[in-house]
Amino acid sequence: MNLQKLKARALSDPQVKAEYDNLEDEFKLINQLLSMRAQAGLTQEQLAKRMHTSKSNISRLERGNTNPSWATLVKYAHACGFELSLTPHKA
Amino acid sequence: MNLQKLKARALSDPQVKAEYDNLEDEFKLINQLLSMRAQAGLTQEQLAKRMHTSKSNISRLERGNTNPSWATLVKYAHACGFELSLTPHKA
DNA sequence: AACGAGGTTATCATAAACGACAACATGGAG
DNA sequence: CTCCATGTTGTCGTTTATGATAACCTCGTT
């Protein structure tokens, strides 16, 4: 019983699988955010100013303590000098 | 004074430009949603069931009468058989 | 050790998303 | 025209994102 099998067994539970997938998506999202800010070379505070909000809110976003709206994501991206596209791909 | 110039002049107003960009983003988003549902060959009601919600909410989403959260977009995509990626590209 | 920059956390108020349900619109099939 | 499937709109209650502010943590620098 190694880790791989433990993981496999856990993920065979639909409930667990659903939560895992949500985490996956959330991580991907957060990484995109961090990546954009890094490429822009901005601190949370600088980004916050450009988004007309405060740095604590940026932190919340990047910590995954919230479920950002599309508008918020677009604002974040714009503040970092990016446009955003939603790209669906076959599961 | 043709349409092109009128548009150009209007968009030179930062305020107007910002609103225009928001519309652009919203249209792109909605088109992605409609496209995914079309490819999945689902009615709003079928999609709603898969998302554990009601068809009126799907309509609201697709009419742009709301600012969907990332989680909602992901649920929508999954229900259509897609994964979602957020792809930033230089403005 | 003291300071400051960058990030985190807590809390509050307000606006908005979301789910549910009902009523209505629309357009195609018979 | 009548049905029916599909989509739209209105409204209500609940949950949650968002903005604001303040306090706190963590390092690196001096």
PDB file of C-alpha atoms (C1' of nucleotides) in Angstrom:
ATOM      1  CA  MET A   1       0.000   0.000   0.000  1.00  0.00           C
ATOM      2  CA  ASN A   2       2.011   2.919  -1.281  1.00  0.00           C
ATOM      3  CA  LEU A   3       1.054   6.526  -1.741  1.00  0.00           C
ATOM      4  CA  GLN A   4       0.034   6.076  -5.335  1.00  0.00           C
ATOM      5  CA  LYS A   5      -2.507   3.435  -4.455  1.00  0.00           C
ATOM      6  CA  LEU A   6      -3.753   5.406  -1.482  1.00  0.00           C
ATOM      7  CA  LYS A   7      -4.328   8.368  -3.737  1.00  0.00           C
ATOM      8  CA  ALA A   8      -5.991   6.212  -6.352  1.00  0.00           C
ATOM      9  CA  ARG A   9      -8.275   4.674  -3.774  1.00  0.00           C
ATOM     10  CA  ALA A  10      -9.179   8.027  -2.300  1.00  0.00           C
ATOM     11  CA  LEU A  11      -9.951   9.458  -5.715  1.00  0.00           C
ATOM     12  CA  SER A  12     -12.203   6.544  -6.520  1.00  0.00           C
ATOM     13  CA  ASP A  13     -14.622   8.080  -4.049  1.00  0.00           C
ATOM     14  CA  PRO A  14     -16.707  10.432  -6.196  1.00  0.00           C
ATOM     15  CA  GLN A  15     -17.114  12.871  -3.351  1.00  0.00           C
ATOM     16  CA  VAL A  16     -13.376  13.055  -2.732  1.00  0.00           C
ATOM     17  CA  LYS A  17     -12.701  13.206  -6.454  1.00  0.00           C
ATOM     18  CA  ALA A  18     -14.943  16.210  -6.869  1.00  0.00           C
ATOM     19  CA  GLU A  19     -13.178  18.101  -4.118  1.00  0.00           C
ATOM     20  CA  TYR A  20      -9.808  17.147  -5.537  1.00  0.00           C
ATOM     21  CA  ASP A  21     -10.761  18.465  -8.954  1.00  0.00           C
ATOM     22  CA  ASN A  22     -11.889  21.702  -7.408  1.00  0.00           C
ATOM     23  CA  LEU A  23      -8.531  22.042  -5.721  1.00  0.00           C
ATOM     24  CA  GLU A  24      -6.791  21.355  -9.001  1.00  0.00           C
ATOM     25  CA  ASP A  25      -8.708  24.121 -10.677  1.00  0.00           C
ATOM     26  CA  GLU A  26      -8.101  26.468  -7.804  1.00  0.00           C
ATOM     27  CA  PHE A  27      -4.360  25.830  -7.849  1.00  0.00           C
ATOM     28  CA  LYS A  28      -4.163  26.393 -11.566  1.00  0.00           C
ATOM     29  CA  LEU A  29      -6.023  29.642 -11.145  1.00  0.00           C
ATOM     30  CA  ILE A  30      -3.823  30.888  -8.332  1.00  0.00           C
ATOM     31  CA  ASN A  31      -0.694  30.000 -10.233  1.00  0.00           C
ATOM     32  CA  GLN A  32      -1.910  32.013 -13.168  1.00  0.00           C
ATOM     33  CA  LEU A  33      -2.513  34.986 -10.934  1.00  0.00           C
ATOM     34  CA  LEU A  34       0.891  34.763  -9.264  1.00  0.00           C
ATOM     35  CA  SER A  35       2.521  34.277 -12.628  1.00  0.00           C
ATOM     36  CA  MET A  36       0.908  37.366 -14.079  1.00  0.00           C
ATOM     37  CA  ARG A  37       1.912  39.536 -11.142  1.00  0.00           C
ATOM     38  CA  ALA A  38       5.447  38.164 -11.260  1.00  0.00           C
ATOM     39  CA  GLN A  39       5.722  38.945 -14.962  1.00  0.00           C
ATOM     40  CA  ALA A  40       4.422  42.429 -14.317  1.00  0.00           C
ATOM     41  CA  GLY A  41       6.968  42.833 -11.529  1.00  0.00           C
ATOM     42  CA  LEU A  42       4.429  44.310  -9.169  1.00  0.00           C
ATOM     43  CA  THR A  43       3.992  44.065  -5.426  1.00  0.00           C
ATOM     44  CA  GLN A  44       0.551  43.309  -4.061  1.00  0.00           C
ATOM     45  CA  GLU A  45       0.269  46.915  -2.987  1.00  0.00           C
ATOM     46  CA  GLN A  46       1.144  48.299  -6.417  1.00  0.00           C
ATOM     47  CA  LEU A  47      -1.285  45.916  -8.041  1.00  0.00           C
ATOM     48  CA  ALA A  48      -3.921  46.859  -5.514  1.00  0.00           C
ATOM     49  CA  LYS A  49      -3.597  50.534  -6.427  1.00  0.00           C
ATOM     50  CA  ARG A  50      -4.038  49.745 -10.122  1.00  0.00           C
ATOM     51  CA  MET A  51      -7.137  47.744  -9.293  1.00  0.00           C
ATOM     52  CA  HIS A  52      -8.416  50.496  -7.039  1.00  0.00           C
ATOM     53  CA  THR A  53      -8.516  48.252  -4.036  1.00  0.00           C
ATOM     54  CA  SER A  54      -6.287  47.401  -1.119  1.00  0.00           C
ATOM     55  CA  LYS A  55      -3.418  44.985  -0.757  1.00  0.00           C
ATOM     56  CA  SER A  56      -5.215  42.771   1.720  1.00  0.00           C
ATOM     57  CA  ASN A  57      -7.757  41.927  -0.930  1.00  0.00           C
ATOM     58  CA  ILE A  58      -5.010  40.919  -3.332  1.00  0.00           C
ATOM     59  CA  SER A  59      -3.577  38.652  -0.691  1.00  0.00           C
ATOM     60  CA  ARG A  60      -6.975  37.067  -0.148  1.00  0.00           C
ATOM     61  CA  LEU A  61      -7.261  36.416  -3.856  1.00  0.00           C
ATOM     62  CA  GLU A  62      -3.818  34.869  -4.128  1.00  0.00           C
ATOM     63  CA  ARG A  63      -4.279  32.758  -1.018  1.00  0.00           C
ATOM     64  CA  GLY A  64      -7.352  31.205  -2.545  1.00  0.00           C
ATOM     65  CA  ASN A  65      -9.560  32.393   0.261  1.00  0.00           C
ATOM     66  CA  THR A  66     -12.161  33.545  -2.188  1.00  0.00           C
ATOM     67  CA  ASN A  67     -13.927  32.594  -5.370  1.00  0.00           C
ATOM     68  CA  PRO A  68     -13.170  35.507  -7.636  1.00  0.00           C
ATOM     69  CA  SER A  69     -15.667  36.734 -10.189  1.00  0.00           C
ATOM     70  CA  TRP A  70     -14.792  36.931 -13.857  1.00  0.00           C
ATOM     71  CA  ALA A  71     -14.737  40.717 -13.593  1.00  0.00           C
ATOM     72  CA  THR A  72     -12.222  40.528 -10.767  1.00  0.00           C
ATOM     73  CA  LEU A  73      -9.974  38.192 -12.723  1.00  0.00           C
ATOM     74  CA  VAL A  74     -10.103  40.482 -15.736  1.00  0.00           C
ATOM     75  CA  LYS A  75      -9.262  43.505 -13.597  1.00  0.00           C
ATOM     76  CA  TYR A  76      -6.340  41.641 -12.084  1.00  0.00           C
ATOM     77  CA  ALA A  77      -5.060  40.631 -15.490  1.00  0.00           C
ATOM     78  CA  HIS A  78      -5.428  44.123 -16.928  1.00  0.00           C
ATOM     79  CA  ALA A  79      -3.558  45.578 -13.973  1.00  0.00           C
ATOM     80  CA  CYS A  80      -0.753  43.175 -14.849  1.00  0.00           C
ATOM     81  CA  GLY A  81      -0.864  44.157 -18.504  1.00  0.00           C
ATOM     82  CA  PHE A  82      -2.655  41.084 -19.792  1.00  0.00           C
ATOM     83  CA  GLU A  83      -5.844  40.204 -21.544  1.00  0.00           C
ATOM     84  CA  LEU A  84      -7.700  37.140 -20.392  1.00  0.00           C
ATOM     85  CA  SER A  85      -9.172  34.311 -22.374  1.00  0.00           C
ATOM     86  CA  LEU A  86     -11.191  31.420 -21.124  1.00  0.00           C
ATOM     87  CA  THR A  87     -10.020  28.382 -23.011  1.00  0.00           C
ATOM     88  CA  PRO A  88     -12.061  25.207 -22.735  1.00  0.00           C
ATOM     89  CA  HIS A  89     -10.467  21.945 -23.701  1.00  0.00           C
ATOM     90  CA  LYS A  90     -11.816  18.432 -23.788  1.00  0.00           C
ATOM     91  CA  ALA A  91     -11.534  16.781 -20.415  1.00  0.00           C
TER      92      ALA A  91
ATOM     93  CA  MET B   1     -17.121  61.805 -39.976  1.00  0.00           C
ATOM     94  CA  ASN B   2     -17.702  58.103 -40.523  1.00  0.00           C
ATOM     95  CA  LEU B   3     -18.397  55.348 -38.075  1.00  0.00           C
ATOM     96  CA  GLN B   4     -14.800  54.317 -37.742  1.00  0.00           C
ATOM     97  CA  LYS B   5     -13.768  57.772 -36.646  1.00  0.00           C
ATOM     98  CA  LEU B   6     -16.712  58.108 -34.323  1.00  0.00           C
ATOM     99  CA  LYS B   7     -15.765  54.860 -32.686  1.00  0.00           C
ATOM    100  CA  ALA B   8     -12.139  55.901 -32.474  1.00  0.00           C
ATOM    101  CA  ARG B   9     -13.065  59.206 -30.901  1.00  0.00           C
ATOM    102  CA  ALA B  10     -15.400  57.578 -28.403  1.00  0.00           C
ATOM    103  CA  LEU B  11     -12.779  55.060 -27.419  1.00  0.00           C
ATOM    104  CA  SER B  12     -10.231  57.809 -26.866  1.00  0.00           C
ATOM    105  CA  ASP B  13     -12.232  58.680 -23.781  1.00  0.00           C
ATOM    106  CA  PRO B  14     -10.652  56.511 -21.071  1.00  0.00           C
ATOM    107  CA  GLN B  15     -13.964  56.146 -19.296  1.00  0.00           C
ATOM    108  CA  VAL B  16     -15.717  54.945 -22.411  1.00  0.00           C
ATOM    109  CA  LYS B  17     -12.773  52.775 -23.332  1.00  0.00           C
ATOM    110  CA  ALA B  18     -12.862  50.993 -19.998  1.00  0.00           C
ATOM    111  CA  GLU B  19     -16.543  50.208 -20.359  1.00  0.00           C
ATOM    112  CA  TYR B  20     -16.004  49.040 -23.905  1.00  0.00           C
ATOM    113  CA  ASP B  21     -13.244  46.680 -22.822  1.00  0.00           C
ATOM    114  CA  ASN B  22     -15.486  45.277 -20.149  1.00  0.00           C
ATOM    115  CA  LEU B  23     -18.128  44.595 -22.756  1.00  0.00           C
ATOM    116  CA  GLU B  24     -15.581  42.929 -25.006  1.00  0.00           C
ATOM    117  CA  ASP B  25     -14.540  40.638 -22.194  1.00  0.00           C
ATOM    118  CA  GLU B  26     -18.119  39.875 -21.305  1.00  0.00           C
ATOM    119  CA  PHE B  27     -19.017  39.023 -24.893  1.00  0.00           C
ATOM    120  CA  LYS B  28     -16.032  36.765 -25.256  1.00  0.00           C
ATOM    121  CA  LEU B  29     -16.986  35.026 -22.055  1.00  0.00           C
ATOM    122  CA  ILE B  30     -20.597  34.513 -23.058  1.00  0.00           C
ATOM    123  CA  ASN B  31     -19.584  33.206 -26.439  1.00  0.00           C
ATOM    124  CA  GLN B  32     -17.359  30.659 -24.783  1.00  0.00           C
ATOM    125  CA  LEU B  33     -20.221  29.538 -22.598  1.00  0.00           C
ATOM    126  CA  LEU B  34     -22.661  29.239 -25.488  1.00  0.00           C
ATOM    127  CA  SER B  35     -20.053  27.461 -27.557  1.00  0.00           C
ATOM    128  CA  MET B  36     -19.390  24.892 -24.854  1.00  0.00           C
ATOM    129  CA  ARG B  37     -23.065  24.155 -24.377  1.00  0.00           C
ATOM    130  CA  ALA B  38     -23.576  23.904 -28.123  1.00  0.00           C
ATOM    131  CA  GLN B  39     -20.718  21.436 -28.447  1.00  0.00           C
ATOM    132  CA  ALA B  40     -22.125  19.407 -25.599  1.00  0.00           C
ATOM    133  CA  GLY B  41     -25.510  19.453 -27.312  1.00  0.00           C
ATOM    134  CA  LEU B  42     -27.330  20.282 -24.113  1.00  0.00           C
ATOM    135  CA  THR B  43     -30.377  22.391 -23.377  1.00  0.00           C
ATOM    136  CA  GLN B  44     -30.211  24.884 -20.543  1.00  0.00           C
ATOM    137  CA  GLU B  45     -32.373  22.587 -18.487  1.00  0.00           C
ATOM    138  CA  GLN B  46     -30.143  19.557 -19.025  1.00  0.00           C
ATOM    139  CA  LEU B  47     -27.095  21.617 -18.206  1.00  0.00           C
ATOM    140  CA  ALA B  48     -28.823  22.995 -15.142  1.00  0.00           C
ATOM    141  CA  LYS B  49     -29.466  19.491 -13.832  1.00  0.00           C
ATOM    142  CA  ARG B  50     -25.811  18.570 -14.273  1.00  0.00           C
ATOM    143  CA  MET B  51     -24.818  21.697 -12.378  1.00  0.00           C
ATOM    144  CA  HIS B  52     -27.394  21.011  -9.700  1.00  0.00           C
ATOM    145  CA  THR B  53     -29.161  24.242 -10.288  1.00  0.00           C
ATOM    146  CA  SER B  54     -32.143  25.478 -12.269  1.00  0.00           C
ATOM    147  CA  LYS B  55     -32.475  26.524 -15.854  1.00  0.00           C
ATOM    148  CA  SER B  56     -33.272  30.123 -15.016  1.00  0.00           C
ATOM    149  CA  ASN B  57     -29.811  30.508 -13.549  1.00  0.00           C
ATOM    150  CA  ILE B  58     -28.248  29.187 -16.725  1.00  0.00           C
ATOM    151  CA  SER B  59     -30.208  31.695 -18.733  1.00  0.00           C
ATOM    152  CA  ARG B  60     -29.065  34.500 -16.469  1.00  0.00           C
ATOM    153  CA  LEU B  61     -25.471  33.408 -16.932  1.00  0.00           C
ATOM    154  CA  GLU B  62     -25.735  33.266 -20.699  1.00  0.00           C
ATOM    155  CA  ARG B  63     -27.561  36.563 -20.921  1.00  0.00           C
ATOM    156  CA  GLY B  64     -24.716  38.264 -19.126  1.00  0.00           C
ATOM    157  CA  ASN B  65     -26.933  39.394 -16.309  1.00  0.00           C
ATOM    158  CA  THR B  66     -24.423  38.247 -13.768  1.00  0.00           C
ATOM    159  CA  ASN B  67     -20.734  38.207 -13.027  1.00  0.00           C
ATOM    160  CA  PRO B  68     -20.017  34.524 -12.626  1.00  0.00           C
ATOM    161  CA  SER B  69     -17.460  33.281 -10.159  1.00  0.00           C
ATOM    162  CA  TRP B  70     -14.567  31.107 -11.255  1.00  0.00           C
ATOM    163  CA  ALA B  71     -16.173  28.151  -9.529  1.00  0.00           C
ATOM    164  CA  THR B  72     -19.382  28.676 -11.482  1.00  0.00           C
ATOM    165  CA  LEU B  73     -17.506  28.846 -14.774  1.00  0.00           C
ATOM    166  CA  VAL B  74     -15.648  25.654 -13.949  1.00  0.00           C
ATOM    167  CA  LYS B  75     -18.877  23.897 -13.030  1.00  0.00           C
ATOM    168  CA  TYR B  76     -20.448  25.024 -16.275  1.00  0.00           C
ATOM    169  CA  ALA B  77     -17.474  23.793 -18.264  1.00  0.00           C
ATOM    170  CA  HIS B  78     -17.374  20.448 -16.491  1.00  0.00           C
ATOM    171  CA  ALA B  79     -21.073  19.964 -17.094  1.00  0.00           C
ATOM    172  CA  CYS B  80     -20.321  20.456 -20.783  1.00  0.00           C
ATOM    173  CA  GLY B  81     -17.438  18.011 -20.656  1.00  0.00           C
ATOM    174  CA  PHE B  82     -14.635  20.546 -20.678  1.00  0.00           C
ATOM    175  CA  GLU B  83     -11.766  21.605 -18.500  1.00  0.00           C
ATOM    176  CA  LEU B  84     -11.109  25.295 -18.165  1.00  0.00           C
ATOM    177  CA  SER B  85      -7.877  27.203 -18.423  1.00  0.00           C
ATOM    178  CA  LEU B  86      -7.316  30.847 -17.839  1.00  0.00           C
ATOM    179  CA  THR B  87      -4.910  32.000 -20.498  1.00  0.00           C
ATOM    180  CA  PRO B  88      -3.362  35.442 -20.135  1.00  0.00           C
ATOM    181  CA  HIS B  89      -1.818  37.050 -23.172  1.00  0.00           C
ATOM    182  CA  LYS B  90      -0.018  40.330 -23.598  1.00  0.00           C
ATOM    183  CA  ALA B  91      -2.483  43.121 -24.203  1.00  0.00           C
TER     184      ALA B  91
ATOM    185  C1'  DA C   1      18.099  45.170  18.060  1.00  0.00           C
ATOM    186  C1'  DA C   2      15.384  48.515  15.095  1.00  0.00           C
ATOM    187  C1'  DC C   3      13.428  49.439  10.810  1.00  0.00           C
ATOM    188  C1'  DG C   4      10.851  48.901   6.636  1.00  0.00           C
ATOM    189  C1'  DA C   5       8.964  46.412   2.637  1.00  0.00           C
ATOM    190  C1'  DG C   6       6.057  42.900   1.374  1.00  0.00           C
ATOM    191  C1'  DG C   7       2.626  39.868   2.636  1.00  0.00           C
ATOM    192  C1'  DT C   8      -1.101  37.899   5.842  1.00  0.00           C
ATOM    193  C1'  DT C   9      -5.143  37.798   8.763  1.00  0.00           C
ATOM    194  C1'  DA C  10      -9.338  39.565  11.148  1.00  0.00           C
ATOM    195  C1'  DT C  11     -13.442  42.027  10.995  1.00  0.00           C
ATOM    196  C1'  DC C  12     -17.182  44.815   9.301  1.00  0.00           C
ATOM    197  C1'  DA C  13     -20.543  46.668   5.909  1.00  0.00           C
ATOM    198  C1'  DT C  14     -22.377  46.474   1.359  1.00  0.00           C
ATOM    199  C1'  DA C  15     -23.277  44.708  -2.942  1.00  0.00           C
ATOM    200  C1'  DA C  16     -23.907  40.886  -5.708  1.00  0.00           C
ATOM    201  C1'  DA C  17     -24.014  35.878  -6.986  1.00  0.00           C
ATOM    202  C1'  DC C  18     -26.586  31.967  -6.496  1.00  0.00           C
ATOM    203  C1'  DG C  19     -30.479  28.712  -5.881  1.00  0.00           C
ATOM    204  C1'  DA C  20     -35.417  28.064  -6.144  1.00  0.00           C
ATOM    205  C1'  DC C  21     -39.743  28.777  -7.897  1.00  0.00           C
ATOM    206  C1'  DA C  22     -43.313  30.772 -10.766  1.00  0.00           C
ATOM    207  C1'  DA C  23     -44.889  33.206 -14.670  1.00  0.00           C
ATOM    208  C1'  DC C  24     -44.197  34.504 -19.222  1.00  0.00           C
ATOM    209  C1'  DA C  25     -42.285  34.535 -24.240  1.00  0.00           C
ATOM    210  C1'  DT C  26     -41.135  32.259 -28.472  1.00  0.00           C
ATOM    211  C1'  DG C  27     -40.911  29.355 -32.046  1.00  0.00           C
ATOM    212  C1'  DG C  28     -41.429  24.821 -34.220  1.00  0.00           C
ATOM    213  C1'  DA C  29     -44.337  20.475 -34.901  1.00  0.00           C
ATOM    214  C1'  DG C  30     -48.662  18.432 -35.349  1.00  0.00           C
TER     215       DG C  30
ATOM    216  C1'  DC D   1     -54.551  27.293 -33.799  1.00  0.00           C
ATOM    217  C1'  DT D   2     -52.806  24.323 -30.050  1.00  0.00           C
ATOM    218  C1'  DC D   3     -48.981  21.997 -27.789  1.00  0.00           C
ATOM    219  C1'  DC D   4     -44.724  21.662 -26.154  1.00  0.00           C
ATOM    220  C1'  DA D   5     -39.802  22.381 -25.666  1.00  0.00           C
ATOM    221  C1'  DT D   6     -36.664  25.889 -24.810  1.00  0.00           C
ATOM    222  C1'  DG D   7     -35.438  29.928 -23.076  1.00  0.00           C
ATOM    223  C1'  DT D   8     -36.416  34.404 -20.397  1.00  0.00           C
ATOM    224  C1'  DT D   9     -37.709  37.362 -16.594  1.00  0.00           C
ATOM    225  C1'  DG D  10     -39.097  38.617 -11.820  1.00  0.00           C
ATOM    226  C1'  DT D  11     -38.631  38.037  -7.045  1.00  0.00           C
ATOM    227  C1'  DC D  12     -37.107  36.327  -2.607  1.00  0.00           C
ATOM    228  C1'  DG D  13     -33.775  34.496   0.809  1.00  0.00           C
ATOM    229  C1'  DT D  14     -29.176  33.079   1.718  1.00  0.00           C
ATOM    230  C1'  DT D  15     -24.534  32.967   0.969  1.00  0.00           C
ATOM    231  C1'  DT D  16     -20.381  35.049  -0.479  1.00  0.00           C
ATOM    232  C1'  DA D  17     -17.229  38.290  -2.801  1.00  0.00           C
ATOM    233  C1'  DT D  18     -15.473  42.713  -2.356  1.00  0.00           C
ATOM    234  C1'  DG D  19     -13.640  47.042  -0.335  1.00  0.00           C
ATOM    235  C1'  DA D  20     -11.800  49.243   3.712  1.00  0.00           C
ATOM    236  C1'  DT D  21      -9.114  49.463   7.725  1.00  0.00           C
ATOM    237  C1'  DA D  22      -6.115  47.922  11.256  1.00  0.00           C
ATOM    238  C1'  DA D  23      -3.084  44.705  13.363  1.00  0.00           C
ATOM    239  C1'  DC D  24       0.217  41.352  12.716  1.00  0.00           C
ATOM    240  C1'  DC D  25       3.988  38.375  10.711  1.00  0.00           C
ATOM    241  C1'  DT D  26       8.592  37.666   8.255  1.00  0.00           C
ATOM    242  C1'  DC D  27      12.547  38.741   6.292  1.00  0.00           C
ATOM    243  C1'  DG D  28      16.441  41.233   4.764  1.00  0.00           C
ATOM    244  C1'  DT D  29      19.190  45.409   5.725  1.00  0.00           C
ATOM    245  C1'  DT D  30      21.640  48.487   8.536  1.00  0.00           C
TER     246       DT D  30
END
